[in-house]
Coordinates of C-alpha atoms and ligand atoms in Angstrom, one line a residue:
M279 CA 48.4 142.1 145.8
R280 CA 45.5 140.2 144.1
A281 CA 47.2 140.7 140.8
L282 CA 50.3 138.8 141.9
P283 CA 49.0 135.2 141.2
G284 CA 48.1 136.5 137.7
A285 CA 51.6 137.9 137.4
A286 CA 53.0 134.7 138.7
L287 CA 51.1 132.7 136.1
A288 CA 52.3 135.1 133.4
L289 CA 55.9 134.5 134.7
A290 CA 55.3 130.8 134.8
A291 CA 54.2 131.0 131.2
L292 CA 57.3 133.0 130.3
L293 CA 59.4 130.4 132.2
G294 CA 57.7 127.7 130.2
V295 CA 58.9 129.3 127.0
S296 CA 62.4 129.9 128.5
A297 CA 62.4 126.2 129.7
A298 CA 63.0 125.3 126.0
T299 CA 66.3 127.1 126.2
L300 CA 68.2 124.1 127.5
E301 CA 69.8 122.4 124.6
V302 CA 72.6 120.0 124.3
H303 CA 74.8 120.4 121.3
V304 CA 77.0 117.8 119.6
A305 CA 79.8 118.9 117.3
S306 CA 80.0 115.5 115.7
G307 CA 77.7 112.5 116.3
S308 CA 80.4 110.2 115.1
V309 CA 84.0 110.3 116.3
S310 CA 86.8 107.9 115.3
A311 CA 90.2 107.6 116.9
V312 CA 93.2 105.3 116.1
E313 CA 93.9 102.8 118.9
G314 CA 96.3 104.3 121.5
Q315 CA 95.5 107.8 120.6
R316 CA 93.1 110.1 122.6
A317 CA 89.5 110.7 121.6
V318 CA 87.3 113.7 122.4
L319 CA 83.6 113.5 122.4
P320 CA 82.5 117.1 121.8
V321 CA 79.3 118.0 123.6
W322 CA 78.2 121.3 125.3
Y323 CA 74.9 122.8 126.4
T324 CA 73.2 126.2 126.4
S325 CA 70.6 127.2 129.0
A326 CA 68.9 130.3 130.3
S327 CA 69.5 129.1 133.9
R328 CA 72.7 129.7 135.7
K329 CA 72.1 126.8 138.1
T330 CA 74.6 124.0 138.5
P331 CA 73.8 121.3 136.0
Y332 CA 73.4 117.5 136.6
V333 CA 75.4 115.6 134.0
T334 CA 75.7 111.9 133.3
W335 CA 77.7 110.2 130.6
L336 CA 76.6 106.6 129.7
L337 CA 78.1 104.1 127.4
H338 CA 75.9 101.8 125.3
Q339 CA 77.7 98.9 123.7
A340 CA 76.2 96.2 121.6
G341 CA 75.0 93.2 123.6
A342 CA 75.3 94.9 127.0
D343 CA 73.3 97.1 129.3
P344 CA 74.2 100.8 129.2
F345 CA 76.4 101.8 132.1
Q346 CA 77.4 105.1 133.7
I347 CA 81.0 106.2 133.2
L348 CA 81.2 109.8 134.3
T349 CA 78.9 112.1 136.3
Y350 CA 78.7 115.7 137.6
L351 CA 76.3 115.8 140.5
D352 CA 76.0 118.6 143.1
G353 CA 79.0 120.2 141.7
T354 CA 81.3 117.1 141.9
V355 CA 82.9 115.1 139.2
K356 CA 82.8 111.4 139.7
V357 CA 84.5 108.8 137.4
E358 CA 82.7 105.5 137.7
E359 CA 84.4 102.2 138.3
T360 CA 84.6 100.9 134.7
F361 CA 87.4 99.8 132.4
L362 CA 87.6 103.5 131.3
K363 CA 88.2 104.8 134.8
P364 CA 92.0 105.6 134.5
R365 CA 91.6 107.1 131.1
V366 CA 88.4 109.1 131.0
G367 CA 87.4 112.6 132.2
F368 CA 85.8 115.9 131.4
L369 CA 88.0 117.9 129.1
H370 CA 86.8 121.3 130.4
P371 CA 85.5 122.5 133.7
V372 CA 81.8 121.7 133.7
T373 CA 81.0 125.2 134.8
S374 CA 82.2 126.3 131.3
R375 CA 79.1 124.4 130.1
N376 CA 81.4 122.4 127.8
L377 CA 80.8 118.7 128.7
S378 CA 83.2 117.2 126.2
V379 CA 84.7 113.9 127.3
L380 CA 88.4 113.0 126.9
I381 CA 89.4 109.4 126.6
N382 CA 93.2 108.8 126.7
G383 CA 94.9 105.8 125.1
T384 CA 91.8 104.5 123.3
R385 CA 91.3 100.7 122.9
E386 CA 89.1 98.9 120.5
R387 CA 86.7 98.0 123.3
D388 CA 86.0 101.7 124.0
S389 CA 83.9 101.8 120.8
G390 CA 80.2 102.4 121.4
Q391 CA 77.5 104.9 121.8
Y392 CA 78.2 107.6 124.4
V393 CA 75.1 109.4 125.7
C394 CA 75.3 112.6 127.7
T395 CA 72.2 113.7 129.6
V396 CA 72.0 117.2 131.1
N397 CA 69.5 118.5 133.7
V398 CA 69.4 122.1 134.9
P399 CA 67.2 123.1 137.7
D400 CA 64.6 125.7 136.6
D401 CA 65.2 124.7 132.9
G402 CA 63.5 121.6 131.9
A403 CA 63.9 120.9 128.2
G404 CA 61.5 118.5 126.5
G405 CA 61.7 116.4 123.4
G406 CA 65.1 114.9 124.2
R407 CA 67.1 118.1 123.6
N408 CA 68.9 117.5 126.9
V409 CA 70.6 114.5 125.5
G410 CA 73.7 114.4 123.3
V411 CA 74.8 111.2 121.5
V412 CA 78.3 110.5 120.1
N413 CA 79.4 107.3 118.5
L414 CA 83.0 106.4 119.1
T415 CA 84.8 104.0 116.8
V416 CA 88.3 103.0 117.7
L417 CA 90.2 102.0 114.6
V418 CA 93.1 99.6 114.6
P419 CA 95.7 99.7 112.0
P420 CA 96.6 96.4 110.3
D421 CA 99.6 94.6 111.8
A422 CA 102.4 93.3 109.6
P423 CA 100.6 90.8 107.3
A424 CA 101.9 87.3 106.5
C425 CA 102.6 86.7 102.9
R426 CA 102.5 83.1 101.8
L427 CA 102.8 81.1 98.5
H428 CA 100.6 78.1 97.9
G429 CA 101.2 75.7 95.0
S430 CA 104.0 74.5 92.8
V431 CA 106.3 77.0 91.3
A432 CA 106.9 75.0 88.1
V433 CA 106.3 76.5 84.6
G434 CA 102.7 76.0 83.6
A435 CA 101.5 75.5 87.2
D436 CA 99.1 77.8 89.1
V437 CA 100.0 79.5 92.4
T438 CA 98.0 81.5 94.9
L439 CA 99.7 84.2 96.9
S440 CA 98.0 85.0 100.2
C441 CA 98.2 87.9 102.5
S442 CA 96.6 88.3 105.9
S443 CA 96.9 90.6 108.9
R444 CA 95.7 89.3 112.2
K445 CA 94.6 92.7 113.4
G446 CA 92.9 95.6 111.8
K447 CA 89.6 97.5 112.3
P448 CA 87.9 98.0 110.0
A449 CA 89.0 94.8 108.2
P450 CA 91.9 95.8 106.0
A451 CA 91.8 95.7 102.2
Y452 CA 94.6 93.9 100.5
R453 CA 96.4 95.0 97.3
W454 CA 99.1 93.0 95.6
R455 CA 101.6 94.5 93.2
R456 CA 104.8 93.3 91.6
A457 CA 107.9 95.2 92.6
A458 CA 110.3 96.9 90.2
P459 CA 111.9 96.3 87.8
V460 CA 108.7 94.7 86.3
A461 CA 106.2 96.8 88.2
Q462 CA 102.7 95.5 87.8
V463 CA 99.3 96.0 89.6
F464 CA 96.5 93.5 89.7
F465 CA 92.7 93.6 89.6
P466 CA 89.8 91.3 90.3
P467 CA 89.2 88.5 89.6
V468 CA 92.9 87.7 89.8
Q469 CA 93.2 89.7 93.0
D470 CA 90.7 89.4 95.9
G471 CA 91.0 92.6 97.9
A472 CA 88.9 91.2 100.8
Q473 CA 90.6 87.8 101.1
G474 CA 94.1 89.0 100.3
T475 CA 94.7 86.4 97.6
L476 CA 96.4 86.8 94.2
K477 CA 96.0 83.9 91.7
L478 CA 98.8 83.5 89.2
S479 CA 98.0 81.0 86.5
N480 CA 100.1 79.1 83.9
L481 CA 103.4 80.3 85.4
S482 CA 106.2 81.3 83.1
T483 CA 109.7 82.2 84.1
D484 CA 109.2 85.9 83.3
M485 CA 106.6 85.9 86.1
S486 CA 109.5 85.4 88.6
G487 CA 110.0 88.4 90.9
V488 CA 109.1 90.1 94.1
Y489 CA 105.4 90.4 94.9
V490 CA 104.4 93.0 97.5
C491 CA 101.1 93.0 99.5
V492 CA 99.8 96.1 101.2
A493 CA 97.2 95.7 103.9
E494 CA 95.4 99.0 104.5
N495 CA 92.5 100.5 106.4
R496 CA 91.6 104.0 107.5
A497 CA 94.0 103.7 110.5
G498 CA 97.1 102.7 108.6
S499 CA 98.9 100.2 106.4
A500 CA 101.5 97.5 106.5
T501 CA 103.3 95.4 103.9
C502 CA 104.9 92.0 103.3
N503 CA 106.3 90.4 100.2
V504 CA 107.3 87.1 98.6
T505 CA 109.8 86.3 96.0
L506 CA 108.4 84.0 93.3
E507 CA 111.1 82.0 91.4
V508 CA 109.4 80.0 88.7
F509 CA 111.3 76.8 87.9
S510 CA 111.5 76.1 84.2
G511 CA 112.7 73.4 82.0
S512 CA 116.1 75.0 81.9
N513 CA 116.2 74.8 85.7
A514 CA 115.4 71.1 85.3
A515 CA 118.4 70.9 83.1
V516 CA 120.5 72.4 85.8
I517 CA 119.3 69.7 88.2
A518 CA 120.0 67.2 85.5
G519 CA 123.4 68.8 85.4
A520 CA 123.7 68.3 89.1
V521 CA 123.1 64.6 88.7
L522 CA 125.4 64.6 85.8
G523 CA 128.0 66.5 87.9
S524 CA 128.1 63.7 90.4
L525 CA 128.4 61.1 87.6
V526 CA 131.2 63.1 86.1
G527 CA 132.8 63.3 89.5
F528 CA 132.6 59.6 90.0
G529 CA 133.7 59.0 86.4
L530 CA 136.7 61.3 86.9
L531 CA 137.7 59.4 90.1
V532 CA 137.6 56.2 88.1
F533 CA 139.5 57.9 85.3
L534 CA 142.1 59.3 87.7
G535 CA 142.5 55.9 89.3
L536 CA 143.3 54.4 85.9
Q537 CA 145.6 57.3 85.1
L538 CA 147.4 56.8 88.4
R539 CA 148.2 53.3 87.5
V540 CA 149.4 54.4 84.1
Y541 CA 151.4 57.2 85.8
R542 CA 153.0 54.7 88.2
R543 CA 153.9 52.5 85.4
K544 CA 155.2 55.4 83.3
K545 CA 157.1 56.8 86.4
R546 CA 158.9 53.6 86.6
D547 CA 159.9 54.3 83.0
G548 CA 161.0 57.8 84.1
Q549 CA 158.3 59.9 82.2
E550 CA 157.8 62.8 84.8
E551 CA 155.8 65.3 82.6
V552 CA 152.6 63.1 82.6
A553 CA 152.3 63.7 86.4
N554 CA 151.8 67.5 85.9
E555 CA 149.0 66.9 83.5
I556 CA 147.2 64.7 85.9
K557 CA 147.5 67.3 88.7
E558 CA 145.8 69.9 86.4
D559 CA 143.0 67.6 85.7
A560 CA 142.3 66.9 89.3
V561 CA 139.2 69.3 89.7
A562 CA 136.9 66.6 90.9
P563 CA 136.4 67.9 94.5
K564 CA 135.2 71.3 93.2
T565 CA 132.7 69.6 90.9
L566 CA 131.5 67.4 93.6
S567 CA 130.8 70.3 96.0
W568 CA 128.8 72.1 93.3
A569 CA 126.8 69.0 92.6
K570 CA 126.0 68.7 96.3
S571 CA 124.5 72.3 96.5
A572 CA 122.5 71.9 93.4
D573 CA 121.2 68.6 94.6
A574 CA 120.0 70.3 97.8
A575 CA 118.2 72.7 95.4
S576 CA 116.4 69.9 93.7
R577 CA 115.1 68.5 97.0
S578 CA 113.2 71.6 98.0
S579 CA 111.0 72.1 94.9
T580 CA 107.9 73.3 96.9
P581 CA 109.3 75.8 99.3
S582 CA 107.1 77.4 102.0
L583 CA 107.9 81.0 102.2
A584 CA 108.5 83.3 105.2
P585 CA 107.7 87.0 104.7
G586 CA 110.4 88.5 102.6
A587 CA 112.0 85.1 102.0
S588 CA 113.3 84.1 98.6
A589 CA 111.7 81.2 96.8
R590 CA 115.0 80.3 95.3
P591 CA 116.5 77.5 97.3
G592 CA 119.8 78.5 98.8
G593 CA 118.9 82.1 98.6
S594 CA 119.9 84.7 96.2
R595 CA 123.6 84.5 97.3
A596 CA 124.2 81.3 95.5
P597 CA 127.9 80.3 95.1
S598 CA 129.2 82.2 92.1
E599 CA 130.0 78.9 90.4
T600 CA 126.3 77.8 90.6
A601 CA 125.1 81.2 89.6
S602 CA 127.1 81.3 86.5
I603 CA 125.9 77.8 85.5
L604 CA 122.3 78.9 86.2
G605 CA 122.9 81.9 84.0
A606 CA 124.4 79.8 81.3
A607 CA 121.5 77.3 81.4
A608 CA 118.9 80.1 81.4
A609 CA 120.6 81.8 78.4
A610 CA 120.6 78.4 76.7
G611 CA 116.8 78.1 77.2
P612 CA 115.4 80.0 74.2
A613 CA 117.9 78.4 71.9
N614 CA 116.6 75.0 72.9
G615 CA 113.1 75.6 71.6
V616 CA 109.8 76.0 73.4
P617 CA 110.2 77.5 76.8
G618 CA 108.7 75.3 79.4
S619 CA 109.4 72.0 77.8
Q620 CA 110.7 69.7 80.5
G621 CA 113.8 67.6 80.6
R622 CA 116.0 66.5 77.7
R623 CA 118.0 69.6 77.7
Q624 CA 121.6 69.7 76.8
L625 CA 123.9 71.6 79.1
P626 CA 125.9 74.3 77.3
A627 CA 129.3 73.2 76.4
A628 CA 130.8 76.0 78.5
S629 CA 129.2 74.6 81.7
L630 CA 130.5 71.1 80.9
T631 CA 134.0 72.5 80.4
R632 CA 133.7 74.2 83.8
M633 CA 132.7 71.0 85.4
G634 CA 135.7 69.4 84.0
A635 CA 133.8 67.0 81.9
V636 CA 135.6 65.0 79.3
A637 CA 134.5 63.8 75.9
V638 CA 134.0 60.3 77.2
M639 CA 131.2 61.5 79.5
V640 CA 128.9 62.9 76.8
P641 CA 126.8 59.7 76.4
A642 CA 126.1 59.8 80.2
Q643 CA 124.8 63.4 79.9
S644 CA 121.8 62.6 77.7
Q645 CA 121.1 59.7 80.0
A646 CA 121.0 61.9 83.0
G647 CA 118.9 64.5 81.2
S648 CA 116.1 62.0 80.5
L649 CA 116.0 61.0 84.1
V650 CA 114.4 64.4 85.0
Ligands
LIG22 C1 75.4 105.6 116.3 O1 75.3 104.2 116.5 C2 74.0 103.7 116.6 C3 74.0 102.3 117.0 O2 75.0 101.6 116.4 C4 73.3 104.0 115.3 O3 72.0 103.5 115.3 C5 73.4 105.4 114.9 O4 72.9 105.7 113.6 C6 74.8 106.0 115.0 N1 74.8 107.4 114.8 C7 75.7 108.0 114.0 C8 75.6 109.5 114.0 O5 76.6 107.4 113.4
LIG23 C1 83.7 122.2 123.6 O1 84.9 121.5 123.6 C2 85.2 120.8 122.4 C3 86.4 120.1 122.5 O2 87.5 120.8 123.0 C4 85.3 121.9 121.2 O3 85.5 121.2 120.0 C5 84.0 122.7 121.2 O4 84.1 123.7 120.2 C6 83.7 123.3 122.5 N1 82.4 123.9 122.4 C7 82.2 125.3 122.6 C8 80.9 125.8 122.5 O5 83.2 126.0 122.9
LIG24 C1 95.1 112.2 129.5 O1 96.4 112.4 129.1 C2 96.8 113.8 129.3 C3 98.2 113.9 128.8 O2 99.0 112.8 129.0 C4 96.7 114.1 130.8 O3 97.1 115.5 131.0 C5 95.3 113.9 131.3 O4 95.2 114.2 132.7 C6 94.8 112.5 131.0 N1 93.4 112.5 131.3 C7 92.9 111.4 131.9 C8 91.4 111.5 132.1 O5 93.5 110.4 132.2
LIG25 C1 100.2 78.7 79.1 O1 101.2 79.5 78.6 C2 101.8 79.0 77.4 C3 103.0 79.9 77.0 O2 102.8 81.2 77.4 C4 100.7 79.0 76.3 O3 101.3 78.5 75.1 C5 99.6 78.1 76.8 O4 98.6 78.1 75.8 C6 99.1 78.5 78.1 N1 98.1 77.6 78.6 C7 97.0 77.9 79.1 C8 96.1 76.8 79.6 O5 96.6 79.1 79.1
LIG26 C1 110.6 92.6 101.1 O1 110.6 92.4 102.5 C2 111.9 92.5 103.1 C3 111.8 92.1 104.6 O2 110.6 92.5 105.1 C4 112.3 94.0 102.9 O3 113.6 94.2 103.4 C5 112.3 94.3 101.4 O4 112.7 95.6 101.2 C6 111.0 94.0 100.8 N1 111.1 94.1 99.3 C7 110.3 94.9 98.6 C8 110.5 94.9 97.2 O5 109.4 95.5 99.1

């Protein structure tokens, strides 16, 4: 019997060694989840004791005191009153010794340092091995960015395209590219991936096209685009043509008025065939409507762009009449010398014919051209 205390001491010494068997294991000290998805903080423990453990999960967030979110005390799970309450719980029965926490529908504010502390009666671990720490980072994919164009879209000018998402964690990186058919990618310093800007200097007409911005982070990506339509000297000529068109229209009315008097006089003389000729010439209303739409074009020379919007005033579905004249004017561009030289451009003869211009209006044309 006297030997018992000694045996007890020996047993205590053995228990002291076995006390070191409690150990909390963490599969990953850093977990990330995309906002809205579920997150699992993988923690379990090993112990020589079969006693019911005491478990607490705490959340440490920057600038706030740590608070308890989940406990297992005296064999009972308790979810604390926190913003996590409806979404948090143990993933496995605690008796399985797997203490992993599940968080449903993660939100950005769930991010933080989650600390699991385990105590098992008869098994006191030292040195912090009864604590498991998991950092949770909730990632937010970028929302649809806003693409904008800043500056004048005239030949020789500089513009900055900007792209920005309101949401995104970590902060999205931005990449600009030019869409087909003239696919092109950009690099610093022209492109600023953090700010989302693309600087296009000394614009030329061949820089016109669709520019696409991709905002991207680890959680996802989103895009927007702008259509850049660089206005050149030949576009200026079209605007000059618009002014000219109204002059022609006005001139034609005067001309028709005069002709009408001649017609009336001649009708009195019984010369009917002149009347038919005058009817064929009467295209003035058509010319005037074209002049009006092109005039509207000249008013909006610095458009502000909505995502996906076209920089070309009036959109890409211009009236076919206008489109063909634009085409004709652009085609006439290189033949007229240095691209980008402003004003003083002659409209192609074909356009003038379409507009119903007559020889008598040619002096007015150069006058209108110099106005621009
Ligand atoms: C977890 O977050 C804390 C505080 O932000 C940091 O000190 C620690 O290094 C992080 N641990 C891991 C594994 O990322
Ligand atoms: C505990 O559960 C987590 C999550 O289900 C799992 O990843 C881990 O492997 C489990 N640990 C053990 C020891 O089974
Ligand atoms: C999380 O969601 C799953 C599936 O919707 C559900 O079975 C589980 O009970 C939820 N857990 C918590 C803690 O809300
Ligand atoms: C702008 O571009 C034109 C034609 O491409 C070129 O002749 C001119 O030197 C450029 N100007 C500057 C400042 O780079
Ligand atoms: C530009 O954006 C519009 C509208 O968001 C989209 O329909 C179009 O496909 C985009 N164009 C390109 C080249 O990405």
